[in-house]
Amino acid sequence: MIPSAFAYERAQSVRDAVRLLESHQGEAKILSGGHSLIPLLKLRLTSPSVLIDIGGLSELRGISAGEDQVVVGALTTHAEVANSPVIKEKLPLLAEAARQIGDLQVRNRGTVGGSLAHADPASDLPAVALALDAVLTLEGPDGRNEIPIGDFILGPLLTALGGSDVVVSISFPIPKGRWKGAYEKYPHPASGYAVVGVAAVLAVDGGGLIREARVGITGAADTPYRAREVEAALIGKPADEETIRQAAEQADAEGSFSGDLFASADYRRHLCKVYARRALARALP
Amino acid sequence: MASVFGAAVKRREDPRLITGNGRYTDDIQLPGMLYAAILRSPYAHARIRSIHVEKARQLPGVVAVFTGSDVAGKVGPIPTAWLPPNSGIKTPAHPPLAVDKVRYVGDGVAMVVAESRYIARDALDLIEVDYEVLPVVVDPEKAMAEGAPLVHDDVPGNVAFHWEAGGDPAPAFEQAEVVIRHRFRQQRLVPNPMEPRAAVAQYNAGSGDMTLWVTSQNPHIHRVLLSNILGIPEHKLRIVAVDVGGGFGCKIPCYADEALVAFAARELGRPVKWTEDRREHFLATTHGRDEVIDAELAGKRDGTMLGLRVRMVANMGAYLSTAAPGVPTILFGLITVGPYKIPYAHTEVYGVFTNTTPTDAYRGAGRPEATYVIERMADLFAKEIGMDPVEVRKKNLIPAEEFPYTTPLGLQYDSGNYHGALQKALDMLDYDRLRKEQEQLRAQGRYIGIGWSTYVEICGLGPSQVAGAVGFQGGLWESATVRVHPGGKVTVFTGTSPHGQGEETTFAQIVADRFGIPIEDVEVVHGDTDRIAMGWGTYGSRTTPVGGNAIAIAADRVLEKARKIAAHMLEVAEDDVEFTGGMFKVKGVPGRQVKFQDVVLQAYLAWNLPPGVEPGLEAQAFYDPVNFCYPFGAHACVTEVDPETGEIKILRYVAVDDCGPVINPMIVEGQVHGGVVQGIGQALWEGAVYDDEGQLVTGSFMDYAMPKARFFPKFETAHTVTPAPHNPLGVKGIGETGTIAATPAVVNSVVDALRPFGVTDLEMPLTPEKIWKITHGREAR
């Protein structure tokens, strides 16, 4: 569990981090909280020749809330998200999910931007980011650009992040009107990652019909996905248990499932439906 | 002063350990120290065609690279130290580094020694080994089959030993009205102490003295074995293992790695350190369990158990580790009847080589397996005859008045009140009410289960004569020296080697209690062969029943001498002196007394000692117990199963244990908690899995599920007190009872919860998907 040798650079600014990434041409990796990268280094599954430490960049840290959205700096830790009064008030779903990430050490060190950039297919945040339609702000050699979470995560450990891009922040839109969200997770007993994690957001109109529904599912399939068939089965229907029960049956309609030692593909499909139903039931506004 | 014996004194070792002031092996830094790394086989079975180490040697900072042929004749072989008699045991040579063949993934192939850990690790990648991959066998039953690959060419059928105990149980089966036959699997477990293995060796070329700091549960045993392996005489070899971060059995064995570190230090003339990493630990440190067991129970319809026949095939891995053969035989095979009065019993055990990491003791070692089999069989029997599992147990538990009780397997259970412990657990659980509640909840589609485990274990290893008779290649007595310093403070030297169990506290309590002095005045020294005469270490829940009694005896010898001096000081006959509350008093004459500390001082000043009494005040004891101890108890587990997902929730866990008089209730409770957690870990989560190529697919904490605090409710613990009649303190071991009792309690509980689904047995670990496959699409009845 000893990494091979690497050079260490400490970025002075986001610009500087981008410049360093560019100058090392794919040989460098960004180090933020280190809770995804360092285990990989120790196992020698990755051996970048340079680590660019952005841990000291306070510009990347912090939570700010407006009327329409909550913006979380990439370096904000899971613990900060879980304990943030603003997030608890505006997006309790996000705090609820952050509380369930890893263990205390992981939450104290691991960062929101780092977790999304690493794109572990069983990490918790992608489900919530999908359900909230989050948008990431990236900075690269050509300046800043925004990318929706659905376009950002391309596959297991694979994102649209360019070789010289740094995640700056993530903005989570606050749903309008009467709405509620919930995250239901089945943690792997060993790793604590989600065997299945379902984040659900439901908004209803004045007549009690579901106006908006978004369901993000992580862990179960090869990559986190939006359960669009579930959503389609919800919209315009009465916000009740029966609607949810039927819609949740579609939770495995998207996603590519394969099994591992702990859970077969069939079992994962089944858990998707059960956990989708449970998350939706709690998300009834 | 209130007695400190029996008081919940806080662990004295904790402030040191939790403030980072412990001194674990890896904390040791010596000038000029080098670092070792070991190249391990990526194949489970392969012939080594060639090894090229030149590139590694040329890496700047690499000081030496050793291969199997470099060390052959200089180190090893690695011995097996438990040889059960009449078992035809075969101990094929175990070289410290593989020479011609590797036999499991993790088998050592070469050692690099370098200026830093980083360089040593990098150099491993530069060693080129040409392997010819050979057929692999990982399953012990397949290993016994005709035509299976041979792990050792000179061991036909891969059978390392075949051992039997007990008489012919045929008469029981002839009378039987019911025969229960069942096959059980004990999955392989990976012991995971927080501290992995480590060693630091320092050789003094001038004096020829070798010091080896090592993660050991039994430094004196390691000295005996390493002395032979390294060719260093015992008086020139010092083994130090003071702060050891847990062991659970995996730090009993003598491994090649530590011997190689000492060899390298001598060869290179510089100190050498090696610390295992967690991945290496999963592969190269001994595992536990991994057995297949066929059991047959003969009984009558009224619930009477008549006879038990047990056949085990035990996976020993690629080599016979130090104590390994004793685990499935003596520690399992002699206690299969559990706490029940079963007139006939027979055990047969095959120990089998496979291309897997060697197995050895893991907390409970053999006794959890025995308890699992008989406790599951008790439930299967109860179900077959339509009796409540508690009633079956009550009917067969050995009655209190029949102790000492000799079992058909030849053990003499020392003392017990099994019904008493069971009754206490029944009361705590409010069993009858809970059964009614269970029925009501079932009607609502909720599945609650209640599982029992009434157990007895054999521990406090043990009488040395018996140790010899069962093939243990050592004694099992224990030494203690109690040295009272002139100022009245006391140093206690014990040959046991606690590594988390808290005896720095409990042993001080024993002495403080006897001398009537504050516990702060007593220091307990362990884990250093230069400071302690001899000892056999900490395992088999022997530390307090054997080591603690040795201390009590030595302390009493000190008091005996002190009393003589006190009588002389008080100018009365010895018989007229009584010792209470730290004071020697003249009987019947209030006020005529002398303090313990004043007597101690006189012993050292020696200005006026009674005739024939030597100066000084210290005593040594070598205590050899006359019997093992047999702690017992009753555990109950209440679970709820979610039939929709197969998830299991532990609702309640009740543990009633009897370890005789309790020295420190807080420490005893801690031992029970930790033990129960590990026992539940086996039932629900843990399990090492090899694929057909012999690759360990659960080789990290990402896949191998260790129990975590959040998985558990608050445990409900209680005790009954039945002293061991054969030792001065009356104490029995408590270090393993939780692990021994918990596993079947949990499985019985989950099976009970799923009874409406027609479930009679489940294979461990009870992962949710296994449960879901049963409940999915099936109607409860």
GROMACS .gro file of C-alpha atoms in nm, chain B residues 602-735:
model
  134
  887GLN     CA    1   1.214  -0.386   5.700
  888ALA     CA    2   1.249  -0.676   5.457
  889TYR     CA    3   1.495  -0.466   5.258
  890LEU     CA    4   1.675  -0.297   5.546
  891ALA     CA    5   1.718  -0.638   5.707
  892TRP     CA    6   1.825  -0.478   6.036
  893ASN     CA    7   1.605  -0.705   6.237
  894LEU     CA    8   1.469  -1.002   6.050
  895PRO     CA    9   1.341  -1.314   6.219
  896PRO     CA   10   1.589  -1.602   6.223
  897GLY     CA   11   1.614  -1.789   5.896
  898VAL     CA   12   1.437  -1.521   5.691
  899GLU     CA   13   1.633  -1.382   5.397
  900PRO     CA   14   1.629  -1.015   5.306
  901GLY     CA   15   1.426  -0.885   5.014
  902LEU     CA   16   1.065  -0.936   4.917
  903GLU     CA   17   0.978  -1.099   4.593
  904ALA     CA   18   0.834  -1.429   4.487
  905GLN     CA   19   0.803  -1.628   4.172
  906ALA     CA   20   0.541  -1.885   4.085
  907PHE     CA   21   0.516  -2.136   3.806
  908TYR     CA   22   0.153  -2.232   3.803
  909ASP     CA   23   0.042  -2.537   3.613
  910PRO     CA   24  -0.338  -2.569   3.621
  911VAL     CA   25  -0.485  -2.906   3.708
  912ASN     CA   26  -0.768  -2.869   3.459
  913PHE     CA   27  -0.890  -2.645   3.180
  914CYS     CA   28  -1.170  -2.401   3.261
  915TYR     CA   29  -1.515  -2.432   3.119
  916PRO     CA   30  -1.698  -2.099   3.101
  917PHE     CA   31  -2.057  -2.125   2.987
  918GLY     CA   32  -2.367  -1.925   2.931
  919ALA     CA   33  -2.676  -1.859   2.729
  920HIS     CA   34  -2.707  -1.607   2.448
  921ALA     CA   35  -3.022  -1.503   2.267
  922CYS     CA   36  -3.057  -1.296   1.956
  923VAL     CA   37  -3.371  -1.133   1.821
  924THR     CA   38  -3.366  -1.040   1.455
  925GLU     CA   39  -3.610  -0.902   1.206
  926VAL     CA   40  -3.589  -1.002   0.842
  927ASP     CA   41  -3.721  -0.780   0.567
  928PRO     CA   42  -3.861  -1.038   0.327
  929GLU     CA   43  -3.872  -0.783   0.047
  930THR     CA   44  -3.495  -0.722   0.038
  931GLY     CA   45  -3.353  -0.995   0.261
  932GLU     CA   46  -3.197  -0.741   0.495
  933ILE     CA   47  -3.150  -0.854   0.853
  934LYS     CA   48  -3.173  -0.625   1.150
  935ILE     CA   49  -3.058  -0.726   1.496
  936LEU     CA   50  -3.321  -0.603   1.737
  937ARG     CA   51  -3.186  -0.738   2.065
  938TYR     CA   52  -2.888  -0.935   2.184
  939VAL     CA   53  -2.888  -1.087   2.532
  940ALA     CA   54  -2.572  -1.248   2.671
  941VAL     CA   55  -2.550  -1.424   3.004
  942ASP     CA   56  -2.200  -1.550   3.065
  943ASP     CA   57  -2.038  -1.727   3.358
  944CYS     CA   58  -1.664  -1.687   3.391
  945GLY     CA   59  -1.654  -1.734   3.765
  946PRO     CA   60  -1.567  -1.434   3.985
  947VAL     CA   61  -1.534  -1.118   3.776
  948ILE     CA   62  -1.218  -0.918   3.846
  949ASN     CA   63  -1.321  -0.614   3.641
  950PRO     CA   64  -1.681  -0.604   3.517
  951MET     CA   65  -1.611  -0.329   3.265
  952ILE     CA   66  -1.331  -0.524   3.100
  953VAL     CA   67  -1.535  -0.844   3.105
  954GLU     CA   68  -1.822  -0.662   2.940
  955GLY     CA   69  -1.583  -0.525   2.681
  956GLN     CA   70  -1.457  -0.873   2.605
  957VAL     CA   71  -1.812  -1.001   2.568
  958HIS     CA   72  -1.905  -0.710   2.340
  959GLY     CA   73  -1.603  -0.758   2.116
  960GLY     CA   74  -1.649  -1.132   2.105
  961VAL     CA   75  -2.018  -1.110   2.023
  962VAL     CA   76  -1.946  -0.863   1.746
  963GLN     CA   77  -1.697  -1.100   1.588
  964GLY     CA   78  -1.934  -1.393   1.625
  965ILE     CA   79  -2.212  -1.198   1.458
  966GLY     CA   80  -1.960  -1.091   1.195
  967GLN     CA   81  -1.922  -1.451   1.090
  968ALA     CA   82  -2.296  -1.512   1.089
  969LEU     CA   83  -2.392  -1.211   0.881
  970TRP     CA   84  -2.108  -1.049   0.689
  971GLU     CA   85  -1.759  -1.195   0.690
  972GLY     CA   86  -1.634  -1.452   0.447
  973ALA     CA   87  -1.312  -1.498   0.253
  974VAL     CA   88  -1.375  -1.624  -0.097
  975TYR     CA   89  -1.124  -1.781  -0.334
  976ASP     CA   90  -1.193  -1.827  -0.702
  977ASP     CA   91  -1.100  -2.149  -0.880
  978GLU     CA   92  -0.755  -2.013  -0.961
  979GLY     CA   93  -0.688  -1.960  -0.593
  980GLN     CA   94  -0.714  -1.581  -0.607
  981LEU     CA   95  -0.858  -1.426  -0.292
  982VAL     CA   96  -1.144  -1.220  -0.428
  983THR     CA   97  -1.224  -1.066  -0.091
  984GLY     CA   98  -0.878  -0.926  -0.032
  985SER     CA   99  -0.959  -0.583   0.104
  986PHE     CA  100  -1.201  -0.396   0.327
  987MET     CA  101  -1.390  -0.295   0.013
  988ASP     CA  102  -1.517  -0.652  -0.019
  989TYR     CA  103  -1.451  -0.818   0.315
  990ALA     CA  104  -1.714  -0.684   0.552
  991MET     CA  105  -1.592  -0.625   0.903
  992PRO     CA  106  -1.861  -0.562   1.165
  993LYS     CA  107  -1.915  -0.195   1.239
  994ALA     CA  108  -2.061  -0.036   1.552
  995ARG     CA  109  -2.364   0.098   1.367
  996PHE     CA  110  -2.474  -0.257   1.278
  997PHE     CA  111  -2.563  -0.338   1.638
  998PRO     CA  112  -2.817  -0.256   1.904
  999LYS     CA  113  -2.703  -0.205   2.261
 1000PHE     CA  114  -2.611  -0.547   2.394
 1001GLU     CA  115  -2.780  -0.667   2.713
 1002THR     CA  116  -2.524  -0.849   2.924
 1003ALA     CA  117  -2.536  -1.022   3.260
 1004HIS     CA  118  -2.347  -1.282   3.456
 1005THR     CA  119  -2.389  -1.575   3.680
 1006VAL     CA  120  -2.095  -1.669   3.901
 1007THR     CA  121  -1.987  -2.031   3.929
 1008PRO     CA  122  -1.622  -2.046   4.037
 1009ALA     CA  123  -1.372  -2.285   3.886
 1010PRO     CA  124  -1.307  -2.521   4.176
 1011HIS     CA  125  -0.947  -2.596   4.080
 1012ASN     CA  126  -0.774  -2.258   4.070
 1013PRO     CA  127  -0.707  -2.015   4.355
 1014LEU     CA  128  -0.903  -1.724   4.208
 1015GLY     CA  129  -1.185  -1.945   4.080
 1016VAL     CA  130  -1.174  -1.756   3.750
 1017LYS     CA  131  -1.247  -1.877   3.399
 1018GLY     CA  132  -1.160  -1.714   3.067
 1019ILE     CA  133  -1.393  -1.464   2.902
 1020GLY     CA  134  -1.195  -1.362   2.595
   0.00000   0.00000   0.00000
